[in-house]
Amino acid sequence: MIRQILKSARLLLEIGLVIGILVLIYWWNPLGLFGGKLKLQPTATLSAQVRELGELVTAEYYGEVISTIEDTQVDKLDEPNLLEHANEVVSEIQEMLQQLKTFDELNTNQKDAILGSEQSNLNRRERRRLITDKVSRSNLLERLRFHGDWEALELLPKHNDVLNYLFDRTNQRTRPVRTNLNDNQLKDLLIRLYERPLEINRLWDENDFLTTYYRRRLEEMPKNEQRKKLAMIGRGTVKAGFDLRELTPNMFYINEVSKELHFFGLSAKILDADINPWFIPEKGVPGFDILTYNGRVNFKDAKKVKQYAIQKLETNAVNANILESAETFGGESLMRLFSLMTGKEINQVFFHNDRIIQLSQQIMKDRFINYEEAMMFESALRSEMKTIDSLQNSTQNRFNNQQLANEKWGVVNQLAKEMQNYPFENDGCRYGCFSTWAFSLSHAGLIDEVAQDSLSRLRTALKTKPVLPDSLFTLWAGRDSLFLMDQFNQAVQFLMAANTPVGKTKTIEFAGGAVDSLAVDSLRAGLISFSPEKSVFAHIQASMADSVFLMETLFPFRYVPSEWEMLAGQRYKELPENTDYVSLQGIGATSFLVNSQHGNGPWKLISVPFSQLVHPLLVASFTERRVICLDERVCIALSPEQIQSGPPVFADRTGITSRQGRELAAFIEYLVRVQEAGSNLGPVTRANLWFTRKLQRSSAVVGRATGLEGP
């Protein structure tokens, strides 16, 4: 009896355990086997789901506009750009006339020293008119053309319209000028502005210029076009909202504690603007009503007027704050959408349309970065870092503010990495942490002793000091000190590509007007100051050390983060002492030999082209036919014959410095150590590391952080 009870109890216990396990599995619901509520986390999966929704319309504008054929002929919607171009022309006129006045005040010797070889092709008469004589009506325009100022003015948009307007305002003619000014009219205008520098301020009136400009555009049209009369009323709709197809995982995050949804870089935009043939079909209200026409208009004219009406309707919608309304109502729609898709309660939505996001997107559109764009980006970056710092140090709502600061840091970190994919100022140099600094050095025209010292100290700091976690450098390179050194190399390459001279500034003085033109030309000196008593010129004095300074400042290795994993994944081969080196294949083209015992002991075969590890500008230095020792221990051979070609030669005899040789040796040893560490790992560990790297690479917040310690 007792035995039967025990057996029954054991059976019941087993049944209870099975039921408990089933309940646990059902509660856990792995892989969603038992259905249940959809729960998606803010990952690439969720962003992909949202992108499939396409456009989300959150605001509409219904409006009515009047469009005429005259509007299409002069395009008044371009008015802000028109004024911008016109004001630029006025500023250019003032500047070129002032420069001409300054040049005319110099004595003959000073003028000769400035012009140099530019005057060599002038005969005596031309030299007198363009250089010696005072500025007058007869020679002013010729002088502007000789100095190149007039050609620069002619490149500016709307320069003829501005000149015509200024000439009309001088009241020198009773009727407005119908065509562009001829040379005599230009001379009359320019000499007046030259002799009276403040006159242009009295003549220039923006509003009057716009009125005159539009009237003239109409008058310039053929008579049959001027006779056309067509006016329409357009009634239509403008839709604004969000293009969810642009959403990426790094553009949003959900704060589960405060129940907030934050978007970065997702902003409301105009999605559609249209005027349908029937605005309200059930009431018979048409989209277009013709107010007046004279019979000479055709289908193309009507099409232009309708298109202009749509553009005008869109402009009116923007002026009526449709984008602000779209963001307000869009926040509510997105809040409900993400609550439904994630299964999490969301009470507030915030759009962080930071200037830095919009600016960087605009800069990267043309896949090229110039100095002005880089300066704007870095200014916005500093402003954003101040915001992040204030959020991190906030004492109120500390947890939420720190989370927001971390997300903002992730966004700017990602933007900085994306910006580095594009060339800076020329196709040979990428944008990086030190690009604008290098540009300012180059723009100064000389790398003097102070600049040389700055470059040397920065180089030393990058080599000897690790990248601190809270350093601004981590935005550009993570904790990868080698990548930071590569960006330093990019800056030095920029200085070399710009032919920035290295040396010291020396001055020479000439008393009175006794300028030695031959001495000035031979030294390529430039005038820096003048007075009736003396003229002072400056020239650059460069030593032999100055001529090679930039080349010797380069870090000697070539490092590309995207290639490093491939290089580190290779396996070196240690060769036995009795190896027949001549029989080895591919040495020099696809591999090279390295020895860490000054040529004694076994050689290692590195299955990486040597040119892939050396800076491109220094590859040509390694043409020696013998073994090359980079430092006291590490030697390399780029062909089997080098091993048997006599004693080794040190790197400083090949064209690189001993310092660069030691750095390249440390870089190669580091690569060998990484390869050796990888070869000792099991297949499961290597697969795990590969998977971890993939996750890090796809992370928008952390980005790529190799954790490498540079040599």
XYZ file of C-alpha atoms in Angstrom:
711
model
C 0.000 0.000 0.000
C 2.732 2.424 0.986
C 4.697 1.412 -2.074
C 1.744 2.173 -4.332
C 1.270 5.574 -2.690
C 4.944 6.407 -3.170
C 4.744 5.380 -6.807
C 1.659 7.507 -7.271
C 3.308 10.456 -5.550
C 6.356 10.105 -7.766
C 4.124 10.004 -10.836
C 2.251 13.089 -9.681
C 5.545 14.880 -9.024
C 6.802 14.079 -12.514
C 3.516 15.244 -14.016
C 3.752 18.443 -11.986
C 7.314 19.035 -13.175
C 6.317 18.532 -16.822
C 3.366 20.887 -16.420
C 5.615 23.428 -14.691
C 8.157 23.233 -17.499
C 5.409 23.700 -20.104
C 4.009 26.707 -18.236
C 7.498 28.178 -17.993
C 8.122 27.690 -21.702
C 4.722 29.204 -22.530
C 5.426 32.188 -20.280
C 8.887 32.641 -21.779
C 7.530 32.137 -25.315
C 10.872 31.744 -27.128
C 10.875 32.946 -30.757
C 7.155 33.761 -30.381
C 6.146 30.094 -30.818
C 2.884 30.610 -28.948
C 1.903 33.861 -30.619
C 1.116 36.708 -28.272
C 1.519 40.449 -28.514
C 4.059 41.804 -30.998
C 7.080 43.186 -29.145
C 9.778 44.789 -31.230
C 12.771 46.553 -29.736
C 14.228 49.765 -31.192
C 16.655 47.922 -33.465
C 17.222 47.529 -37.172
C 14.210 45.184 -37.254
C 11.865 47.864 -35.939
C 13.277 50.526 -38.238
C 12.794 48.185 -41.201
C 9.180 47.637 -40.196
C 8.592 51.384 -39.929
C 10.291 52.114 -43.267
C 7.788 49.862 -44.998
C 5.051 52.340 -44.047
C 6.482 54.890 -46.462
C 5.158 58.436 -46.105
C 3.167 59.536 -43.060
C 0.948 62.569 -43.818
C 0.251 64.529 -40.628
C -0.845 67.976 -41.880
C -2.648 69.398 -44.897
C -3.019 72.932 -46.186
C -5.895 74.046 -48.407
C -5.360 77.309 -50.142
C -6.111 79.576 -53.055
C -3.555 81.525 -55.103
C -3.577 83.813 -58.099
C -0.988 83.083 -60.764
C -0.331 85.173 -63.855
C 1.800 84.697 -66.911
C 3.832 87.732 -65.843
C 4.786 85.853 -62.654
C 6.183 82.966 -64.662
C 8.156 85.314 -66.900
C 10.048 87.044 -64.066
C 9.901 84.326 -61.340
C 9.311 86.470 -58.259
C 9.640 83.416 -56.007
C 13.413 83.668 -56.569
C 13.483 87.125 -54.989
C 15.689 86.252 -51.926
C 18.403 84.748 -54.150
C 18.179 87.714 -56.503
C 18.895 90.190 -53.725
C 21.733 88.054 -52.411
C 23.429 88.007 -55.825
C 22.865 91.729 -56.349
C 24.362 92.696 -52.976
C 27.377 90.518 -53.724
C 27.946 92.450 -56.962
C 27.743 95.791 -55.135
C 30.294 94.612 -52.551
C 32.624 93.404 -55.312
C 32.460 96.781 -57.084
C 33.349 98.620 -53.884
C 36.227 96.262 -53.123
C 37.825 96.327 -56.570
C 37.711 100.123 -56.796
C 39.267 100.449 -53.339
C 42.050 98.028 -54.281
C 42.739 99.997 -57.440
C 42.933 103.230 -55.440
C 45.400 101.638 -52.982
C 47.604 100.378 -55.833
C 47.548 103.771 -57.568
C 48.942 105.426 -54.420
C 52.173 103.354 -54.574
C 55.313 104.716 -56.191
C 56.665 103.231 -59.435
C 59.254 100.948 -57.819
C 56.708 99.540 -55.394
C 54.302 98.856 -58.265
C 57.072 97.101 -60.206
C 57.929 94.949 -57.218
C 54.302 93.858 -56.769
C 53.618 93.135 -60.441
C 56.910 91.339 -61.072
C 56.775 89.352 -64.307
C 53.178 90.423 -65.046
C 54.466 93.604 -66.713
C 57.164 91.944 -68.825
C 54.947 91.749 -71.937
C 53.911 95.414 -71.809
C 55.366 97.965 -74.200
C 56.210 101.468 -73.052
C 52.814 102.928 -73.952
C 50.869 100.109 -72.250
C 53.092 100.326 -69.189
C 52.393 104.052 -68.895
C 48.618 103.645 -69.226
C 48.314 100.631 -66.930
C 50.939 101.359 -64.292
C 52.587 104.756 -64.322
C 49.773 107.209 -65.130
C 47.151 108.174 -62.579
C 43.740 106.533 -62.795
C 41.401 108.398 -65.128
C 38.258 107.778 -67.122
C 40.280 106.687 -70.131
C 42.344 103.991 -68.406
C 40.246 102.866 -65.406
C 38.451 99.995 -67.150
C 41.693 98.811 -68.785
C 43.414 98.742 -65.399
C 40.640 96.699 -63.836
C 40.935 94.194 -66.672
C 44.727 94.128 -66.396
C 44.584 93.288 -62.695
C 41.911 90.627 -63.263
C 39.290 92.348 -61.100
C 36.870 92.950 -63.949
C 36.864 89.295 -65.004
C 36.046 88.338 -61.411
C 33.087 90.739 -61.427
C 31.785 89.371 -64.726
C 31.623 85.878 -63.215
C 29.044 87.010 -60.648
C 25.344 86.460 -61.452
C 23.263 89.595 -62.117
C 26.318 91.871 -62.508
C 24.928 93.457 -65.698
C 21.570 94.138 -64.032
C 23.257 95.876 -61.090
C 25.512 97.968 -63.337
C 22.537 99.019 -65.456
C 20.569 99.996 -62.362
C 23.434 102.056 -60.917
C 23.964 103.796 -64.258
C 20.259 104.672 -64.517
C 20.335 106.043 -60.971
C 23.110 108.497 -61.834
C 20.559 110.351 -64.021
C 23.016 110.544 -66.866
C 20.291 109.548 -69.285
C 16.639 110.473 -69.418
C 15.602 106.981 -70.501
C 16.568 103.717 -68.826
C 19.238 101.618 -70.552
C 17.637 98.840 -72.590
C 20.786 96.763 -73.139
C 23.958 96.053 -71.214
C 26.286 99.038 -70.782
C 28.917 99.677 -73.414
C 32.501 100.595 -72.530
C 31.866 104.355 -72.555
C 28.898 103.994 -70.222
C 30.913 101.729 -67.939
C 33.732 104.266 -67.820
C 31.317 107.052 -66.895
C 29.847 104.991 -64.080
C 33.112 103.564 -62.725
C 35.045 106.835 -62.657
C 32.163 108.441 -60.780
C 32.187 105.640 -58.188
C 36.005 105.703 -58.040
C 36.174 109.428 -57.330
C 33.223 109.332 -54.900
C 33.492 106.088 -52.873
C 30.347 106.845 -50.833
C 28.222 107.496 -53.904
C 27.344 103.826 -54.377
C 25.637 103.720 -50.969
C 23.349 106.557 -52.041
C 22.559 104.981 -55.404
C 21.832 101.455 -54.190
C 18.251 100.723 -53.074
C 17.194 97.069 -52.829
C 13.438 97.572 -53.197
C 13.790 99.951 -56.113
C 16.258 97.536 -57.753
C 13.703 94.701 -57.542
C 10.985 96.822 -59.117
C 13.314 97.954 -61.881
C 14.630 94.445 -62.461
C 11.165 92.905 -62.935
C 9.993 95.736 -65.162
C 13.061 95.398 -67.334
C 12.654 91.622 -67.621
C 9.153 92.149 -68.996
C 10.289 94.895 -71.365
C 13.090 92.691 -72.739
C 10.635 90.034 -73.841
C 9.398 89.877 -77.452
C 6.351 91.963 -78.221
C 4.118 88.952 -78.785
C 5.053 87.643 -75.305
C 4.379 91.038 -73.742
C 0.871 91.058 -75.221
C -0.047 87.762 -73.586
C -2.459 88.083 -70.696
C -3.422 85.118 -68.562
C -4.439 85.014 -64.912
C -5.751 82.019 -63.001
C -7.033 81.200 -59.544
C -5.611 77.907 -58.290
C -7.164 75.976 -55.412
C -5.215 73.040 -54.096
C -3.743 71.001 -51.286
C -0.279 70.765 -49.752
C 0.531 67.691 -47.683
C 3.307 67.594 -45.095
C 4.583 64.880 -42.825
C 7.406 62.393 -42.473
C 9.141 60.196 -44.994
C 9.633 57.112 -42.835
C 11.705 55.475 -45.566
C 14.606 57.614 -44.323
C 14.454 56.177 -40.792
C 17.568 54.303 -39.592
C 18.231 52.578 -36.230
C 20.406 55.433 -34.970
C 17.678 58.032 -35.561
C 15.491 57.135 -32.565
C 15.474 55.589 -29.128
C 12.860 54.850 -26.461
C 13.386 55.858 -22.841
C 11.358 53.192 -21.043
C 11.710 54.856 -17.637
C 10.314 58.241 -18.621
C 8.164 56.717 -21.428
C 9.642 59.048 -24.046
C 10.379 58.541 -27.728
C 13.250 60.617 -29.131
C 13.926 61.183 -32.848
C 17.208 62.538 -34.190
C 17.306 64.026 -37.678
C 13.742 63.040 -38.593
C 11.921 66.221 -39.522
C 8.655 67.138 -41.179
C 8.786 68.006 -44.874
C 6.506 68.817 -47.780
C 5.401 65.485 -49.215
C 3.092 66.663 -51.976
C 1.619 69.824 -53.469
C -1.062 69.569 -56.116
C -4.000 71.354 -57.697
C -6.502 68.868 -59.082
C -8.846 69.750 -61.964
C -11.728 69.597 -59.477
C -11.042 71.001 -56.018
C -14.465 69.959 -54.593
C -16.078 67.679 -57.216
C -19.379 67.216 -55.368
C -19.919 70.995 -55.276
C -18.539 71.661 -58.718
C -15.637 73.796 -57.458
C -12.800 73.569 -60.004
C -9.128 73.540 -59.127
C -8.413 76.275 -61.657
C -10.510 79.268 -62.682
C -9.404 81.552 -65.513
C -9.776 85.199 -64.544
C -8.617 86.766 -67.787
C -6.873 85.920 -71.031
C -6.430 87.648 -74.358
C -6.536 84.730 -76.780
C -2.831 84.751 -77.659
C -1.898 82.259 -74.934
C -1.410 78.575 -75.750
C -1.372 75.286 -73.889
C 2.310 75.633 -72.868
C 1.603 79.051 -71.347
C -1.300 77.641 -69.334
C 0.871 74.763 -68.134
C 3.560 77.185 -66.906
C 1.003 79.297 -65.064
C -0.496 76.211 -63.391
C 2.945 74.963 -62.317
C 3.811 78.354 -60.900
C 0.520 78.329 -58.988
C 1.517 75.029 -57.355
C 4.915 76.473 -56.347
C 3.176 79.547 -54.942
C 0.719 77.362 -53.045
C 3.606 75.423 -51.478
C 5.342 78.656 -50.460
C 2.150 79.925 -48.846
C 1.772 76.640 -46.952
C 5.286 76.931 -45.556
C 4.598 80.536 -44.539
C 1.441 79.308 -42.799
C 3.602 76.991 -40.606
C 2.439 73.725 -42.108
C 5.732 72.075 -41.152
C 5.303 73.021 -37.494
C 1.778 71.620 -37.529
C 2.989 68.438 -39.217
C 5.549 67.921 -36.467
C 3.015 68.534 -33.686
C 0.378 66.125 -35.016
C 3.063 63.753 -36.304
C 4.378 63.351 -32.791
C 0.998 62.024 -31.666
C 0.745 59.629 -34.607
C 4.275 58.305 -34.138
C 3.687 57.943 -30.396
C 0.679 55.663 -31.017
C 2.495 53.804 -33.812
C 5.585 52.974 -31.763
C 3.500 52.111 -28.705
C 1.604 49.592 -30.800
C 4.680 48.107 -32.462
C 6.847 47.851 -29.340
C 4.186 47.072 -26.771
C 5.584 49.826 -24.552
C 3.748 52.810 -23.181
C 4.952 56.082 -24.695
C 3.623 59.370 -23.391
C 5.840 61.946 -25.107
C 7.668 62.347 -28.405
C 10.617 64.685 -28.949
C 12.101 65.695 -32.305
C 15.749 66.690 -32.081
C 16.192 68.451 -35.406
C 19.641 69.547 -34.363
C 21.467 71.929 -36.634
C 24.422 69.571 -36.821
C 22.310 66.769 -38.336
C 20.743 68.958 -41.008
C 24.072 70.649 -41.728
C 26.012 67.402 -42.112
C 23.352 65.929 -44.402
C 23.556 69.022 -46.591
C 27.368 68.921 -46.648
C 27.532 65.239 -47.606
C 25.110 65.623 -50.520
C 27.844 66.481 -53.034
C 30.295 63.931 -51.529
C 32.963 66.600 -51.096
C 33.902 68.803 -48.148
C 35.513 72.223 -48.445
C 37.035 74.335 -45.696
C 33.985 76.535 -45.120
C 31.694 73.502 -44.788
C 34.137 71.801 -42.407
C 34.327 74.905 -40.211
C 30.527 75.107 -40.015
C 30.349 71.408 -39.101
C 32.989 71.720 -36.384
C 31.328 74.850 -34.989
C 28.024 72.955 -34.771
C 29.920 70.025 -33.258
C 31.341 72.193 -30.479
C 27.894 73.635 -29.788
C 26.408 70.132 -29.605
C 29.172 68.998 -27.243
C 28.302 71.865 -24.896
C 24.682 70.688 -24.900
C 25.786 67.120 -24.170
C 28.036 68.321 -21.355
C 25.221 70.325 -19.759
C 22.889 67.312 -19.944
C 25.473 65.057 -18.322
C 26.106 67.519 -15.500
C 22.449 68.312 -14.900
C 21.251 67.692 -11.336
C 17.554 67.682 -12.227
C 16.033 64.640 -13.939
C 19.569 63.254 -13.976
C 18.901 59.741 -15.297
C 16.827 60.860 -18.299
C 19.215 63.680 -19.157
C 22.192 61.352 -19.105
C 20.391 58.909 -21.381
C 19.601 61.732 -23.786
C 23.241 62.889 -23.609
C 24.409 59.374 -24.493
C 22.081 59.263 -27.492
C 23.234 62.680 -28.682
C 26.844 61.568 -28.281
C 26.057 58.520 -30.419
C 24.541 60.693 -33.143
C 27.483 63.117 -33.375
C 29.887 60.181 -33.183
C 28.186 58.588 -36.168
C 28.112 61.876 -38.095
C 31.842 62.432 -37.528
C 32.598 58.940 -38.855
C 30.381 59.428 -41.920
C 32.005 62.771 -42.718
C 35.428 61.106 -42.791
C 34.436 59.098 -45.862
C 34.650 62.163 -48.114
C 37.618 64.077 -49.567
C 38.615 67.439 -48.123
C 39.510 70.286 -50.515
C 41.185 67.842 -52.946
C 40.615 64.249 -53.984
C 43.874 63.038 -52.429
C 43.092 63.797 -48.762
C 40.190 62.635 -46.611
C 38.434 64.825 -44.093
C 39.497 64.174 -40.515
C 40.136 65.556 -37.076
C 43.063 67.773 -38.122
C 41.916 68.874 -41.606
C 40.817 72.422 -40.816
C 43.927 72.977 -38.685
C 46.112 71.894 -41.613
C 44.158 74.164 -43.949
C 44.734 77.160 -41.661
C 48.470 76.393 -41.602
C 48.508 76.183 -45.388
C 46.411 79.341 -45.767
C 48.928 81.228 -43.606
C 51.371 80.641 -46.466
C 54.265 79.323 -44.375
C 55.044 76.591 -41.874
C 57.396 78.562 -39.658
C 59.207 77.483 -36.511
C 56.069 77.861 -34.381
C 53.977 75.730 -36.753
C 56.748 73.136 -37.005
C 56.878 72.902 -33.222
C 53.071 72.467 -33.069
C 53.197 69.651 -35.623
C 56.053 67.916 -33.794
C 54.393 68.163 -30.372
C 51.086 66.863 -31.732
C 52.867 63.955 -33.399
C 54.618 63.051 -30.153
C 51.395 63.248 -28.161
C 49.529 60.984 -30.595
C 52.293 58.403 -30.362
C 52.895 58.390 -26.618
C 49.512 59.184 -25.060
C 46.445 56.918 -25.249
C 43.107 58.268 -26.424
C 41.178 59.076 -23.263
C 37.532 57.890 -23.083
C 36.231 61.422 -22.489
C 38.487 63.014 -25.103
C 37.022 64.808 -28.104
C 39.345 62.637 -30.209
C 37.076 59.659 -29.515
C 34.454 61.266 -31.758
C 36.835 60.966 -34.692
C 38.637 57.715 -33.995
C 37.028 55.941 -31.047
C 39.795 54.473 -28.891
C 41.817 53.587 -31.988
C 45.062 55.556 -31.628
C 46.361 54.195 -34.953
C 43.378 55.701 -36.743
C 44.120 59.046 -35.113
C 47.701 58.836 -36.392
C 46.346 58.105 -39.871
C 44.247 61.283 -39.685
C 47.379 63.194 -38.703
C 49.030 61.780 -41.830
C 46.089 62.997 -43.902
C 46.664 66.522 -42.550
C 50.381 66.400 -43.376
C 49.565 65.100 -46.855
C 47.233 68.052 -47.341
C 50.071 70.462 -46.489
C 52.315 68.686 -48.986
C 49.666 68.648 -51.723
C 49.116 72.378 -51.212
C 52.883 72.971 -51.642
C 52.971 74.834 -48.341
C 56.505 76.192 -47.876
C 58.485 75.343 -44.744
C 61.082 77.764 -43.374
C 61.599 81.178 -41.824
C 60.421 84.612 -42.860
C 63.171 87.105 -43.652
C 62.732 90.759 -44.563
C 64.711 93.098 -46.786
C 64.383 96.866 -46.829
C 64.997 99.437 -49.530
C 65.362 103.125 -48.790
C 62.866 105.442 -50.464
C 61.944 104.265 -53.926
C 65.277 102.521 -54.615
C 63.851 98.990 -54.934
C 66.140 96.343 -56.411
C 63.665 94.507 -58.660
C 66.162 91.781 -59.575
C 66.768 90.947 -55.908
C 63.054 90.972 -55.181
C 62.305 88.638 -58.116
C 65.133 86.215 -57.315
C 63.956 85.868 -53.713
C 60.259 85.809 -54.713
C 59.711 88.475 -52.102
C 56.414 90.233 -51.475
C 55.753 93.788 -50.341
C 54.500 93.942 -46.741
C 54.773 97.686 -45.990
C 55.738 100.890 -47.688
C 56.270 104.544 -46.887
C 58.053 107.460 -48.546
C 61.151 106.574 -46.482
C 61.392 102.806 -47.119
C 59.797 99.705 -48.656
C 59.850 96.408 -46.772
C 59.669 93.038 -48.527
C 59.417 89.550 -47.027
C 60.702 86.265 -48.408
C 61.022 82.663 -47.222
C 64.370 81.172 -46.251
C 64.370 77.359 -46.201
C 67.153 75.074 -45.003
C 67.799 71.477 -46.036
C 66.018 70.279 -42.877
C 63.004 72.454 -43.751
C 62.743 70.914 -47.218
C 62.224 67.397 -45.799
C 60.358 68.362 -42.625
C 56.886 67.329 -43.770
C 58.052 64.023 -45.241
C 59.863 63.167 -42.019
C 56.849 64.186 -39.944
C 54.670 61.464 -41.499
C 53.995 58.304 -39.548
C 55.611 55.668 -41.794
C 52.846 53.077 -41.732
C 49.632 52.826 -43.698
C 46.587 52.113 -41.543
C 43.012 51.754 -42.755
C 40.575 50.535 -40.059
C 38.348 48.735 -42.546
C 41.351 46.719 -43.806
C 42.907 45.980 -40.432
C 40.656 43.049 -39.560
C 41.572 41.376 -42.842
C 45.305 41.916 -42.237
C 45.069 40.756 -38.631
C 43.164 37.656 -39.743
C 46.054 36.458 -41.924
C 48.422 33.810 -40.540
C 52.167 34.309 -40.702
C 54.424 31.321 -41.356
C 57.653 30.766 -39.487
C 60.231 29.318 -41.894
C 62.811 26.735 -40.804
C 66.494 27.634 -41.054
C 67.116 25.273 -43.984
C 64.441 26.946 -46.132
C 65.296 27.454 -49.798
C 64.290 31.124 -49.937
C 64.785 31.363 -53.697
C 61.982 28.834 -54.194
C 59.449 30.952 -52.300
C 56.732 32.403 -54.512
C 55.124 35.837 -54.375
C 57.740 37.517 -52.168
C 57.482 41.278 -52.728
C 54.177 41.169 -54.589
C 51.863 39.459 -52.103
C 54.102 38.880 -49.064
C 57.415 39.768 -47.438
C 59.849 38.347 -44.897
C 60.473 39.729 -41.433
C 63.080 38.807 -38.821
C 63.069 40.013 -35.218
C 66.671 39.001 -34.452
C 68.642 41.352 -36.707
C 68.765 38.870 -39.540
C 69.728 35.917 -37.348
C 67.383 33.077 -36.559
C 64.227 32.054 -38.432
C 62.412 34.349 -40.829
C 58.642 34.806 -40.774
C 56.638 34.889 -43.997
C 53.965 37.621 -43.725
C 51.216 37.039 -46.296
C 50.532 40.737 -46.786
C 52.030 42.985 -49.499
C 54.624 45.224 -47.871
C 53.253 48.225 -49.779
C 49.960 47.723 -47.930
C 51.681 48.457 -44.598
C 53.858 51.425 -45.607
C 52.679 54.973 -46.226
C 52.295 55.448 -50.019
C 54.689 58.411 -50.069
C 57.424 56.300 -48.444
C 57.076 53.101 -50.476
C 59.641 54.348 -52.998
C 62.247 54.487 -50.225
C 62.410 50.683 -50.024
C 64.293 49.908 -53.229
C 67.478 48.624 -51.547
C 68.711 45.265 -52.891
C 69.764 44.037 -49.456
C 68.014 43.189 -46.235
C 66.684 46.374 -44.614
C 66.821 46.678 -40.819
C 64.139 49.026 -39.571
C 65.688 49.214 -36.096
C 68.223 47.305 -33.991
C 66.196 44.061 -34.161
C 63.531 44.016 -36.862
C 64.699 43.439 -40.434
C 62.692 42.864 -43.604
C 63.359 41.286 -46.972
C 61.245 42.120 -49.983
C 62.739 39.396 -52.151
C 64.552 36.107 -51.474
C 67.687 37.438 -53.156
C 68.054 40.173 -50.517
C 68.781 37.582 -47.825
C 71.861 36.411 -49.717
C 73.066 39.843 -50.903
C 75.445 40.765 -48.146
C 75.089 42.536 -44.805
C 71.848 44.384 -44.026
C 71.442 48.127 -44.422
C 69.643 50.321 -41.885
C 66.440 52.100 -42.849
C 67.845 55.605 -42.406
C 69.951 54.968 -45.503
C 66.921 54.155 -47.619
C 65.166 57.518 -47.428
C 63.303 57.386 -44.115
C 64.517 58.545 -40.725
C 65.665 56.218 -37.958
C 62.603 57.324 -35.960
C 60.297 56.306 -38.798
C 62.192 53.017 -39.087
C 61.577 52.222 -35.413
C 57.896 53.137 -35.724
C 57.439 50.952 -38.798
C 59.231 48.094 -37.015
C 56.887 48.444 -34.027
C 53.869 48.484 -36.366
C 54.979 45.279 -38.121
C 55.743 43.573 -34.799
C 52.304 44.583 -33.560
C 50.709 43.032 -36.654
C 52.684 39.815 -36.092
C 51.579 39.687 -32.444
C 47.924 40.155 -33.436
C 48.219 37.423 -36.072
C 49.933 35.145 -33.570
C 47.209 35.748 -30.976
C 44.564 34.980 -33.591
C 46.243 31.734 -34.615
C 46.116 30.485 -31.006
C 42.354 30.912 -30.786
C 39.996 28.032 -31.382
C 37.375 28.128 -34.163
C 34.519 28.779 -31.703
C 36.358 31.718 -30.122
C 37.222 33.159 -33.534
C 33.585 32.865 -34.633
C 32.471 34.583 -31.432
C 34.941 37.452 -31.996
C 33.773 37.774 -35.604
C 30.133 37.956 -34.488
C 31.000 40.532 -31.797
C 32.786 42.716 -34.351
C 29.760 42.537 -36.634
C 27.514 43.732 -33.826
C 29.901 46.571 -32.977
C 30.111 47.604 -36.618
C 26.331 47.758 -36.980
C 25.849 49.678 -33.732
C 24.967 53.286 -34.388
C 25.801 54.480 -30.895
C 29.078 52.770 -30.105
C 30.431 52.731 -33.654
C 33.658 50.904 -34.387
C 36.015 50.769 -31.405
C 38.934 48.475 -32.080
C 40.614 48.945 -28.736
C 44.020 48.710 -30.391
C 47.053 50.169 -28.714
C 49.253 51.879 -31.254
C 52.977 51.267 -31.502
